[in-house]
């Protein structure tokens, strides 16, 4: 069965370190998204991609970067981790023009703690 | 710019009662999609229901229905005959015309009481 996976599921790192969170989907979706979830803020969009070599900044992109070299993967990199980036990170994917009911898929989330 | 507002941070409802979770949105796009997601304590995001802006009828999925009032820019989720397993965080979300990214509200935490 097709799926979307994230790794690691939990990570603890230190301030200033570079961290990469992986997202892999086997739906063959063109669209991929990264969100962070914090209490009182819901899910906020960090970066998104509508296809290979396409990346776009979301609402809270400062301190994060992504690259899309193939359809299946959209890794999220924290260039120099900060305590304010402690959060739960969700990856999602969807079909292009994905306004129909069953095209939004989320990964299980990665809980990142920056000490 | 698009905006989603959920005004109820938390709700307590007796089991078997119907529940309405409020969602209002703002957009200038003539075509958009509206979604509801459920996030139980285990953390995963579960898609519940979708409504397209041009859909004439309100969407329904089992015990879930979306009360879509376009003129009021309202997309409330109605859960009929609530169950203990409905206790969770619920998020309203939307996409815009020609734009597949999803914008989320801040969520409503629903507690079902036995």
XYZ file of N, CA and C in Angstrom:
687
model
N 0.837 -1.190 0.000
C 0.000 0.000 0.000
C 0.875 1.244 0.000
N 0.386 2.279 -0.701
C 1.105 3.547 -0.713
C 1.054 4.176 0.669
N 2.090 4.947 0.977
C 2.145 5.556 2.295
C 3.061 6.773 2.269
N 3.049 7.496 3.393
C 3.972 8.607 3.589
C 4.637 8.399 4.940
N 5.948 8.396 4.954
C 6.687 8.107 6.175
C 7.604 9.267 6.512
N 7.901 9.385 7.807
C 8.814 10.401 8.286
C 9.852 9.749 9.195
N 11.074 10.253 9.098
C 12.107 9.766 9.998
C 13.087 10.890 10.332
N 13.599 10.886 11.576
C 13.206 10.001 12.667
C 11.845 10.400 13.232
N 11.273 9.590 14.079
C 10.008 9.935 14.725
C 10.248 10.844 15.918
N 11.395 10.699 16.529
C 11.772 11.549 17.657
C 13.241 11.899 17.511
N 13.574 13.157 17.838
C 14.989 13.541 17.792
C 15.245 14.628 18.812
N 16.376 14.505 19.490
C 16.854 15.530 20.405
C 18.188 16.019 19.863
N 18.335 17.320 19.757
C 19.577 17.875 19.254
C 19.956 19.102 20.073
N 21.120 19.642 19.755
C 21.603 20.801 20.499
C 21.519 22.058 19.648
N 21.385 23.174 20.304
C 21.355 24.460 19.614
C 22.570 24.607 18.713
N 22.319 25.068 17.493
C 23.393 25.322 16.551
C 23.695 24.178 15.604
N 23.218 23.010 15.881
C 23.485 21.861 15.011
C 22.566 21.890 13.793
N 23.033 21.320 12.715
C 22.194 21.139 11.531
C 21.422 19.840 11.683
N 20.143 19.905 11.358
C 19.265 18.735 11.494
C 18.483 18.564 10.201
N 18.353 17.329 9.759
C 17.531 17.046 8.580
C 16.463 16.029 8.939
N 15.227 16.394 8.633
C 14.085 15.499 8.830
C 13.664 14.958 7.470
N 13.479 13.650 7.409
C 13.149 13.013 6.140
C 11.650 12.810 5.988
N 11.196 12.944 4.749
C 9.815 12.644 4.386
C 9.834 11.888 3.068
N 9.151 10.748 3.039
C 9.145 9.891 1.854
C 7.721 9.432 1.595
N 7.248 9.630 0.357
C 5.901 9.185 0.026
C 5.930 8.301 -1.217
N 5.067 7.312 -1.190
C 4.981 6.383 -2.316
C 3.655 6.518 -3.050
N 2.980 7.646 -2.864
C 1.733 7.931 -3.578
C 1.973 8.464 -4.987
N 3.227 8.810 -5.269
C 3.568 9.442 -6.546
C 2.878 10.809 -6.679
N 2.720 11.483 -5.555
C 2.111 12.810 -5.557
C 3.117 13.864 -5.978
N 2.643 14.851 -6.720
C 3.508 15.968 -7.077
C 3.712 16.933 -5.908
N 2.673 17.124 -5.113
C 2.733 18.137 -4.052
C 3.221 17.537 -2.745
N 4.131 18.239 -2.087
C 4.572 17.847 -0.757
C 4.707 19.102 0.104
N 4.429 18.933 1.402
C 4.348 20.065 2.324
C 5.024 19.717 3.653
N 5.570 20.720 4.288
C 6.071 20.578 5.655
C 5.353 21.593 6.551
N 4.874 21.090 7.707
C 4.216 21.923 8.711
C 4.903 21.721 10.059
N 4.759 22.711 10.905
C 5.096 22.531 12.306
C 3.836 22.771 13.137
N 3.725 22.016 14.210
C 2.552 22.135 15.075
C 2.986 22.517 16.476
N 2.477 23.626 16.937
C 2.773 24.128 18.266
C 1.467 24.479 18.974
N 1.460 24.327 20.289
C 0.269 24.654 21.068
C -0.143 26.095 20.797
N -1.438 26.275 20.537
C -1.970 27.617 20.325
C -1.811 28.144 18.918
N -1.099 27.394 18.062
C -0.878 27.863 16.692
C -1.427 26.920 15.638
N -1.860 25.762 16.014
C -2.302 24.812 15.009
C -1.127 24.365 14.158
N -1.393 24.086 12.897
C -0.339 23.689 11.955
C 0.015 24.893 11.090
N 1.282 25.194 11.018
C 1.745 26.311 10.202
C 2.669 25.786 9.110
N 2.482 26.304 7.919
C 3.207 25.828 6.752
C 4.623 26.385 6.729
N 5.598 25.498 6.569
C 6.998 25.900 6.552
C 7.495 26.078 5.111
N 7.451 25.009 4.344
C 7.831 25.006 2.931
C 6.928 24.034 2.194
N 6.858 24.209 0.888
C 6.097 23.272 0.088
C 6.688 23.183 -1.310
N 6.325 22.103 -1.982
C 6.849 21.844 -3.316
C 5.735 21.286 -4.191
N 5.652 21.794 -5.424
C 4.651 21.314 -6.361
C 5.244 20.384 -7.410
N 6.507 20.037 -7.249
C 7.120 19.098 -8.179
C 8.629 19.126 -8.026
N 9.293 18.249 -8.761
C 10.745 18.158 -8.700
C 11.366 19.505 -9.058
N 12.333 19.903 -8.275
C 13.073 21.153 -8.425
C 12.253 22.386 -8.060
N 11.017 22.204 -7.633
C 10.180 23.332 -7.213
C 10.107 23.389 -5.695
N 10.418 24.542 -5.098
C 10.229 24.736 -3.669
C 9.698 26.144 -3.427
N 8.905 26.282 -2.375
C 8.284 27.565 -2.064
C 8.271 27.770 -0.560
N 8.392 29.024 -0.153
C 8.356 29.341 1.269
C 6.917 29.439 1.760
N 6.724 28.950 2.965
C 5.429 29.081 3.600
C 5.429 30.192 4.630
N 4.521 30.076 5.552
C 4.300 31.118 6.556
C 5.474 31.296 7.525
N 6.163 30.195 7.857
C 7.214 30.248 8.886
C 8.490 29.595 8.369
N 9.044 30.099 7.297
C 10.163 29.437 6.617
C 11.549 29.816 7.158
N 11.658 30.879 7.934
C 12.974 31.317 8.398
C 13.653 30.228 9.218
N 14.901 29.924 8.860
C 15.678 28.923 9.571
C 15.525 27.514 9.033
N 14.694 27.364 7.989
C 14.438 26.055 7.378
C 14.730 26.104 5.876
N 15.090 24.954 5.334
C 15.224 24.850 3.886
C 14.783 23.462 3.435
N 14.393 23.373 2.174
C 14.013 22.092 1.578
C 14.611 22.011 0.188
N 14.707 20.793 -0.314
C 15.101 20.567 -1.699
C 14.304 19.390 -2.228
N 13.988 19.411 -3.493
C 13.178 18.346 -4.097
C 13.908 17.833 -5.336
N 14.627 16.730 -5.134
C 15.400 16.151 -6.234
C 14.671 15.005 -6.912
N 13.622 14.487 -6.278
C 12.804 13.438 -6.890
C 11.374 13.582 -6.397
N 10.489 12.794 -6.943
C 9.076 12.904 -6.601
C 8.796 12.443 -5.169
N 9.535 11.432 -4.705
C 9.183 10.752 -3.462
C 9.610 11.472 -2.193
N 10.654 12.313 -2.268
C 11.261 12.823 -1.038
C 11.279 14.345 -0.961
N 11.033 14.859 0.244
C 11.188 16.286 0.511
C 11.811 16.439 1.900
N 13.137 16.389 1.985
C 13.785 16.550 3.294
C 13.730 17.997 3.771
N 13.541 18.145 5.063
C 13.509 19.470 5.700
C 14.774 19.633 6.531
N 15.523 20.709 6.253
C 16.770 20.953 6.976
C 16.656 22.192 7.854
N 17.059 22.041 9.093
C 17.226 23.171 9.995
C 18.706 23.511 9.971
N 19.045 24.647 9.428
C 20.439 24.982 9.172
C 21.240 25.101 10.465
N 20.671 25.726 11.472
C 21.314 25.907 12.771
C 20.192 25.895 13.807
N 19.961 24.733 14.382
C 18.778 24.542 15.207
C 18.732 25.529 16.380
N 17.533 26.016 16.644
C 17.290 26.929 17.750
C 16.204 26.351 18.650
N 16.191 26.750 19.914
C 15.195 26.220 20.851
C 13.772 26.532 20.390
N 13.600 27.621 19.659
C 12.278 27.994 19.149
C 11.779 27.029 18.073
N 12.664 26.166 17.605
C 12.271 25.186 16.595
C 11.882 23.845 17.219
N 11.863 23.779 18.525
C 11.294 22.612 19.198
C 9.815 22.547 18.856
N 9.400 21.430 18.250
C 8.033 21.350 17.745
C 7.771 19.930 17.251
N 6.556 19.722 16.807
C 6.220 18.503 16.083
C 6.083 18.876 14.613
N 6.774 18.131 13.760
C 6.811 18.439 12.340
C 6.041 17.375 11.563
N 5.148 17.855 10.708
C 4.360 16.961 9.856
C 4.691 17.209 8.397
N 4.819 16.125 7.674
C 4.937 16.158 6.231
C 3.612 15.693 5.641
N 3.230 16.251 4.509
C 1.992 15.855 3.845
C 2.211 15.852 2.344
N 1.364 15.108 1.641
C 1.433 15.104 0.185
C 0.040 15.101 -0.406
N -0.061 15.566 -1.642
C -1.353 15.565 -2.317
C -1.128 15.559 -3.818
N -2.190 15.199 -4.534
C -2.139 15.261 -5.990
C -2.169 16.718 -6.443
N -1.716 16.960 -7.634
C -1.846 18.301 -8.200
C -3.308 18.652 -8.354
N -3.614 19.901 -8.101
C -5.009 20.325 -8.169
C -5.820 19.573 -7.148
N -5.200 19.286 -6.036
C -5.803 18.377 -5.061
C -6.901 18.991 -4.235
N -8.023 19.246 -4.817
C -9.143 19.768 -4.062
C -10.184 18.692 -3.794
N -9.950 17.511 -4.289
C -10.942 16.471 -4.057
C -10.717 15.821 -2.707
N -11.692 15.073 -2.286
C -11.787 14.697 -0.883
C -10.636 13.838 -0.394
N -10.124 12.962 -1.215
C -9.249 11.948 -0.651
C -7.806 12.111 -1.075
N -7.344 13.319 -1.251
C -6.003 13.502 -1.770
C -5.027 14.112 -0.784
N -5.424 14.308 0.438
C -4.509 14.915 1.409
C -4.033 13.852 2.386
N -2.743 13.565 2.366
C -2.189 12.519 3.214
C -1.084 13.082 4.090
N -1.123 12.724 5.373
C -0.130 13.209 6.325
C 0.761 12.076 6.813
N 2.005 12.397 7.060
C 2.901 11.478 7.729
C 2.603 11.428 9.212
N 3.279 10.562 9.949
C 2.997 10.367 11.367
C 3.566 11.454 12.269
N 4.438 12.297 11.737
C 5.016 13.378 12.525
C 6.380 13.032 13.103
N 7.195 14.068 13.301
C 8.491 13.951 13.963
C 8.522 14.947 15.120
N 8.800 14.434 16.297
C 8.906 15.313 17.464
C 10.365 15.704 17.636
N 10.657 16.993 17.464
C 12.026 17.497 17.550
C 12.180 18.356 18.794
N 13.203 18.055 19.569
C 13.536 18.853 20.746
C 14.926 19.434 20.558
N 15.037 20.751 20.707
C 16.323 21.429 20.574
C 16.718 21.959 21.959
N 17.822 21.440 22.473
C 18.256 21.804 23.838
C 19.290 22.919 23.814
N -5.371 37.378 1.148
C -4.821 36.191 1.809
C -5.936 35.388 2.455
N -5.720 34.097 2.481
C -6.724 33.223 3.083
C -6.526 33.142 4.586
N -7.636 32.935 5.279
C -7.569 32.834 6.736
C -8.654 31.898 7.223
N -8.306 31.076 8.194
C -9.265 30.166 8.823
C -9.359 30.516 10.297
N -10.563 30.621 10.831
C -10.751 30.957 12.237
C -11.609 29.908 12.928
N -11.080 29.354 13.989
C -11.849 28.449 14.848
C -11.913 29.117 16.215
N -13.091 29.517 16.623
C -13.237 30.357 17.814
C -13.379 29.566 19.107
N -13.556 28.262 19.007
C -13.753 27.438 20.205
C -12.461 26.691 20.517
N -11.679 27.133 21.482
C -10.456 26.396 21.792
C -10.746 25.034 22.402
N -11.868 24.926 23.160
C -12.210 23.653 23.771
C -13.708 23.523 23.953
N -14.179 22.266 23.888
C -15.601 21.994 24.088
C -15.776 20.715 24.881
N -16.791 20.691 25.729
C -17.148 19.493 26.480
C -18.580 19.128 26.102
N -18.773 17.887 25.693
C -20.077 17.445 25.217
C -20.386 16.083 25.822
N -21.630 15.877 26.177
C -22.060 14.588 26.708
C -22.142 13.565 25.583
N -21.711 12.365 25.892
C -21.775 11.262 24.913
C -23.188 11.134 24.349
N -23.272 10.839 23.073
C -24.493 10.610 22.291
C -25.162 11.906 21.848
N -24.679 13.039 22.341
C -25.226 14.304 21.857
C -24.564 14.681 20.533
N -25.241 15.529 19.758
C -24.650 16.056 18.537
C -23.707 17.208 18.891
N -22.688 17.370 18.060
C -21.663 18.393 18.301
C -21.518 19.242 17.053
N -21.395 20.540 17.241
C -21.077 21.438 16.124
C -19.805 22.192 16.454
N -18.814 22.023 15.578
C -17.544 22.730 15.714
C -17.517 23.846 14.686
N -17.242 25.054 15.147
C -17.348 26.221 14.291
C -16.080 26.466 13.483
N -16.271 26.945 12.262
C -15.155 27.335 11.405
C -15.631 28.439 10.477
N -14.941 29.533 10.467
C -15.184 30.569 9.471
C -13.910 30.791 8.686
N -14.073 31.261 7.473
C -12.911 31.430 6.617
C -13.021 32.738 5.862
N -11.906 33.143 5.336
C -11.874 34.364 4.543
C -11.002 34.115 3.324
N -11.528 34.407 2.171
C -10.782 34.260 0.936
C -11.418 35.121 -0.140
N -10.616 35.538 -1.079
C -11.140 36.277 -2.234
C -11.226 35.375 -3.461
N -10.773 34.121 -3.302
C -10.826 33.189 -4.421
C -12.258 32.723 -4.650
N -12.704 32.659 -5.894
C -14.044 32.136 -6.163
C -14.116 30.620 -6.019
N -12.976 29.941 -6.149
C -12.932 28.485 -6.056
C -11.979 28.075 -4.944
N -12.469 27.270 -4.039
C -11.638 26.841 -2.916
C -12.199 25.540 -2.357
N -11.414 24.902 -1.517
C -11.840 23.675 -0.860
C -11.729 23.810 0.640
N -12.616 23.173 1.332
C -12.644 23.220 2.797
C -12.532 21.805 3.351
N -11.746 21.635 4.391
C -11.474 20.314 4.959
C -11.641 20.353 6.472
N -11.906 19.187 7.012
C -11.796 18.976 8.450
C -10.915 17.766 8.692
N -10.016 17.943 9.677
C -9.134 16.869 10.100
C -9.319 16.623 11.588
N -9.096 15.371 11.974
C -9.143 14.976 13.381
C -7.746 14.557 13.813
N -7.334 15.020 14.976
C -6.050 14.597 15.525
C -6.268 14.029 16.918
N -6.304 12.702 17.048
C -6.450 12.107 18.378
C -5.168 12.276 19.185
N -5.211 11.816 20.416
C -4.061 11.996 21.306
C -2.820 11.271 20.788
N -3.000 10.292 19.939
C -1.862 9.574 19.360
C -1.086 10.428 18.358
N -1.695 11.521 17.889
C -0.951 12.490 17.102
C -1.142 12.486 15.611
N -1.673 11.417 15.046
C -1.802 11.408 13.585
C -2.919 12.322 13.111
N -2.809 12.784 11.907
C -3.816 13.650 11.286
C -4.717 12.776 10.423
N -6.000 12.805 10.715
C -6.964 11.960 10.015
C -7.931 12.848 9.242
N -7.958 12.667 7.930
C -8.904 13.407 7.093
C -10.329 12.945 7.382
N -11.244 13.898 7.554
C -12.635 13.562 7.849
C -13.573 13.846 6.690
N -13.521 15.067 6.156
C -14.550 15.471 5.214
C -14.056 16.664 4.404
N -14.599 16.762 3.196
C -14.212 17.824 2.257
C -15.466 18.459 1.652
N -15.375 19.785 1.427
C -16.445 20.520 0.746
C -15.822 21.441 -0.284
N -16.241 21.327 -1.517
C -15.806 22.248 -2.551
C -16.706 23.470 -2.581
N -16.132 24.597 -2.948
C -16.899 25.841 -2.893
C -18.056 25.864 -3.877
N -17.973 25.045 -4.928
C -19.059 25.011 -5.896
C -20.020 23.855 -5.669
N -19.742 23.062 -4.637
C -20.648 21.942 -4.353
C -21.981 22.493 -3.853
N -23.059 21.999 -4.438
C -24.383 22.504 -4.097
C -24.886 21.953 -2.781
N -24.504 20.723 -2.489
C -25.004 20.088 -1.281
C -23.907 20.021 -0.216
N -24.342 20.008 1.034
C -23.388 19.842 2.119
C -22.792 18.444 2.086
N -21.486 18.372 2.359
C -20.804 17.082 2.357
C -21.192 16.279 3.596
N -21.282 14.969 3.421
C -21.533 14.084 4.554
C -20.624 12.862 4.421
N -20.142 12.382 5.556
C -19.323 11.168 5.625
C -19.682 10.461 6.916
N -20.589 9.512 6.833
C -20.998 8.787 8.029
C -21.627 9.723 9.053
N -21.052 9.785 10.252
C -21.600 10.644 11.304
C -21.162 12.103 11.162
N -20.302 12.366 10.180
C -19.807 13.730 9.990
C -20.552 14.413 8.849
N -20.901 15.645 9.070
C -21.443 16.459 7.991
C -20.841 17.859 8.103
N -20.759 18.515 6.969
C -20.194 19.861 6.935
C -21.327 20.827 6.606
N -21.616 21.712 7.513
C -22.666 22.710 7.317
C -22.046 23.924 6.626
N -22.175 23.948 5.300
C -21.505 24.945 4.468
C -22.471 26.096 4.192
N -22.130 27.270 4.677
C -22.919 28.468 4.417
C -22.010 29.467 3.727
N -22.071 29.456 2.414
C -21.102 30.183 1.596
C -21.170 31.692 1.832
N -22.374 32.222 1.907
C -22.532 33.669 2.075
C -21.945 34.137 3.408
N -22.029 33.294 4.402
C -21.477 33.621 5.725
C -20.020 33.215 5.848
N -19.483 32.542 4.833
C -18.120 32.002 4.860
C -17.928 31.146 6.100
N -18.833 30.205 6.239
C -18.858 29.336 7.399
C -18.830 27.882 6.939
N -18.087 27.043 7.658
C -17.958 25.623 7.295
C -17.904 24.795 8.573
N -18.995 24.761 9.278
C -19.016 24.070 10.565
C -19.085 22.559 10.397
N -18.398 21.852 11.279
C -18.439 20.390 11.293
C -19.496 19.941 12.297
N -20.360 19.057 11.865
C -21.377 18.505 12.750
C -21.101 17.015 12.932
N -20.999 16.592 14.174
C -20.829 15.176 14.493
C -22.114 14.714 15.167
N -22.771 13.775 14.558
C -24.021 13.287 15.146
C -23.710 12.160 16.130
N -24.529 12.030 17.163
C -24.414 10.921 18.119
C -22.971 10.704 18.541
N -22.412 11.675 19.246
C -20.994 11.633 19.598
C -20.643 10.390 20.422
N -19.388 9.983 20.257
C -18.858 8.801 20.944
C -17.587 9.194 21.696
N -17.228 8.390 22.680
C -16.034 8.696 23.463
C -14.799 8.813 22.567
N -14.764 8.020 21.522
C -13.634 8.034 20.599
C -13.544 9.295 19.758
N -14.552 10.138 19.841
C -14.511 11.409 19.116
C -13.684 12.456 19.858
N -13.312 12.169 21.077
C -12.463 13.100 21.827
C -11.137 13.266 21.097
N -10.841 14.484 20.705
C -9.654 14.748 19.883
C -9.565 16.238 19.608
N -8.498 16.623 18.916
C -8.379 17.970 18.369
C -8.915 17.943 16.949
N -9.673 18.965 16.584
C -10.247 19.040 15.249
C -9.776 20.323 14.572
N -9.306 20.154 13.336
C -8.794 21.289 12.572
C -9.628 21.505 11.322
N -9.966 22.755 11.100
C -10.574 23.186 9.854
C -9.450 23.710 8.960
N -9.558 23.490 7.656
C -8.489 23.890 6.742
C -9.071 24.232 5.382
N -8.280 24.942 4.571
C -8.760 25.272 3.239
C -7.616 25.373 2.246
N -7.972 25.181 0.963
C -7.081 25.468 -0.148
C -7.737 26.546 -0.998
N -6.919 27.197 -1.808
C -7.433 28.279 -2.627
C -7.407 27.950 -4.099
N -7.890 28.858 -4.907
C -7.943 28.640 -6.346
C -6.535 28.586 -6.919
N -6.275 27.549 -7.682
C -4.974 27.416 -8.309
C -3.837 27.242 -7.331
N -4.168 26.810 -6.123
C -3.160 26.762 -5.069
C -3.460 25.547 -4.216
N -2.551 24.601 -4.165
C -2.823 23.360 -3.455
C -2.372 23.371 -2.004
N -1.742 24.434 -1.550
C -1.297 24.407 -0.155
C -2.493 24.570 0.767
N -2.373 23.953 1.940
C -3.457 23.911 2.909
C -3.165 24.890 4.032
N -4.146 25.711 4.349
C -4.038 26.619 5.483
C -4.939 26.090 6.588
N -4.418 25.985 7.810
C -5.160 25.408 8.919
C -5.602 26.465 9.917
N -6.725 26.176 10.578
C -7.108 26.922 11.760
C -6.320 26.420 12.961
N -6.535 27.059 14.116
C -5.763 26.702 15.304
C -6.337 25.499 16.033
N -7.515 25.060 15.646
C -8.056 23.832 16.194
C -9.023 24.031 17.347
N -9.855 23.024 17.548
C -10.779 22.952 18.686
C -10.583 21.602 19.346
N -10.341 21.628 20.667
C -10.191 20.357 21.385
C -11.558 19.941 21.914
N -12.010 18.794 21.461
C -13.320 18.263 21.832
C -13.155 17.161 22.880
N -13.900 17.295 23.956
C -13.917 16.283 25.013
C -15.325 15.695 25.077
N -15.444 14.396 24.917
C -16.737 13.732 25.026
C -16.813 13.106 26.416
N -17.853 13.460 27.149
C -18.012 13.002 28.526
C -18.930 11.789 28.600
N -18.556 10.764 29.379
C -19.421 9.565 29.477
C -20.664 9.835 30.306
